[in-house]
C-alpha angles and dihedrals in degrees: 000000000000120000124187123181115209102194128303109349104347112110131173116209122194122181101175093261105048139015128217132186120205126208105340100202139171098267090053094046095049092048088069091214096118109067111187091203088066092058112086095198140359119198103172141021116196118199120184098191146341103264113126094245089061103029119034117174098213088053092048092049091055091048092052090045093058102029105036094169096050115132117229121209113195147115127291095259094055091041091066091052091048091053090054089053092054102261112152104181108062128154126189098171133067123269136163092291105043132027110207121197132171115249122175116246107241116256122267094186128178090021093055133024122254137278098050122218120286112281131185136194114229126208110192120204091328087287108084129043119193122182098191112214096350138095093191104080109145101204136024113211095185138065091236119058120197105216119199108213110179141028143111088276100048148028131230094244092056091055090049091049090051090054090046090054097044096042103202122183092246135022123206112192114219140162096056105119090127093064124089118236096257094054091044092054090046093053094044090051093049091049091048092052094049099044095043088074087061094047090250116138119220110208108215106207125201112200111265095007119114123233119201117214125188106225 
């Protein structure tokens, strides 16, 4: 399996048969690292919630423009927005590819009113588990856990504690656009050192560079 992180929370996953893109947001789009013309096919787009750093309409329009048959997996709130953008294949319930479960977006009070927007956890092909903007997922159904590390709603240590509790085979750190490169490397290295003692591999992504994982 090939995994490529394109800034913050946007991740491309290729397994040789199908390709999925997770949370194509504004930071990722504006980085210019992900060039859709370089992607031969895109089968699925998984969107955990509607915040701009996970769902950016100009990005979505370009995706639909090139991959008109792509299937979107998301929540009902985002589904309505996708329909308005011209998406025709939208799923908000689980099937044999994606397991969708509601998971409350962590509070940003007092910076944002409650309740927060609708958020879902996504489990892709029994391989990848993604909690969206939450560090409170109770069960990882995949071997690879996407771990959000930073944001106005959470703290790095809480993401690390979630991973420590769920104990996946692999950890992919995400949601860290606000860090500089030196701090990112420092945190990844510290995570790697800690989880290595538990036989858990911390994947240390560099934006735009592909990591190969034997699953």
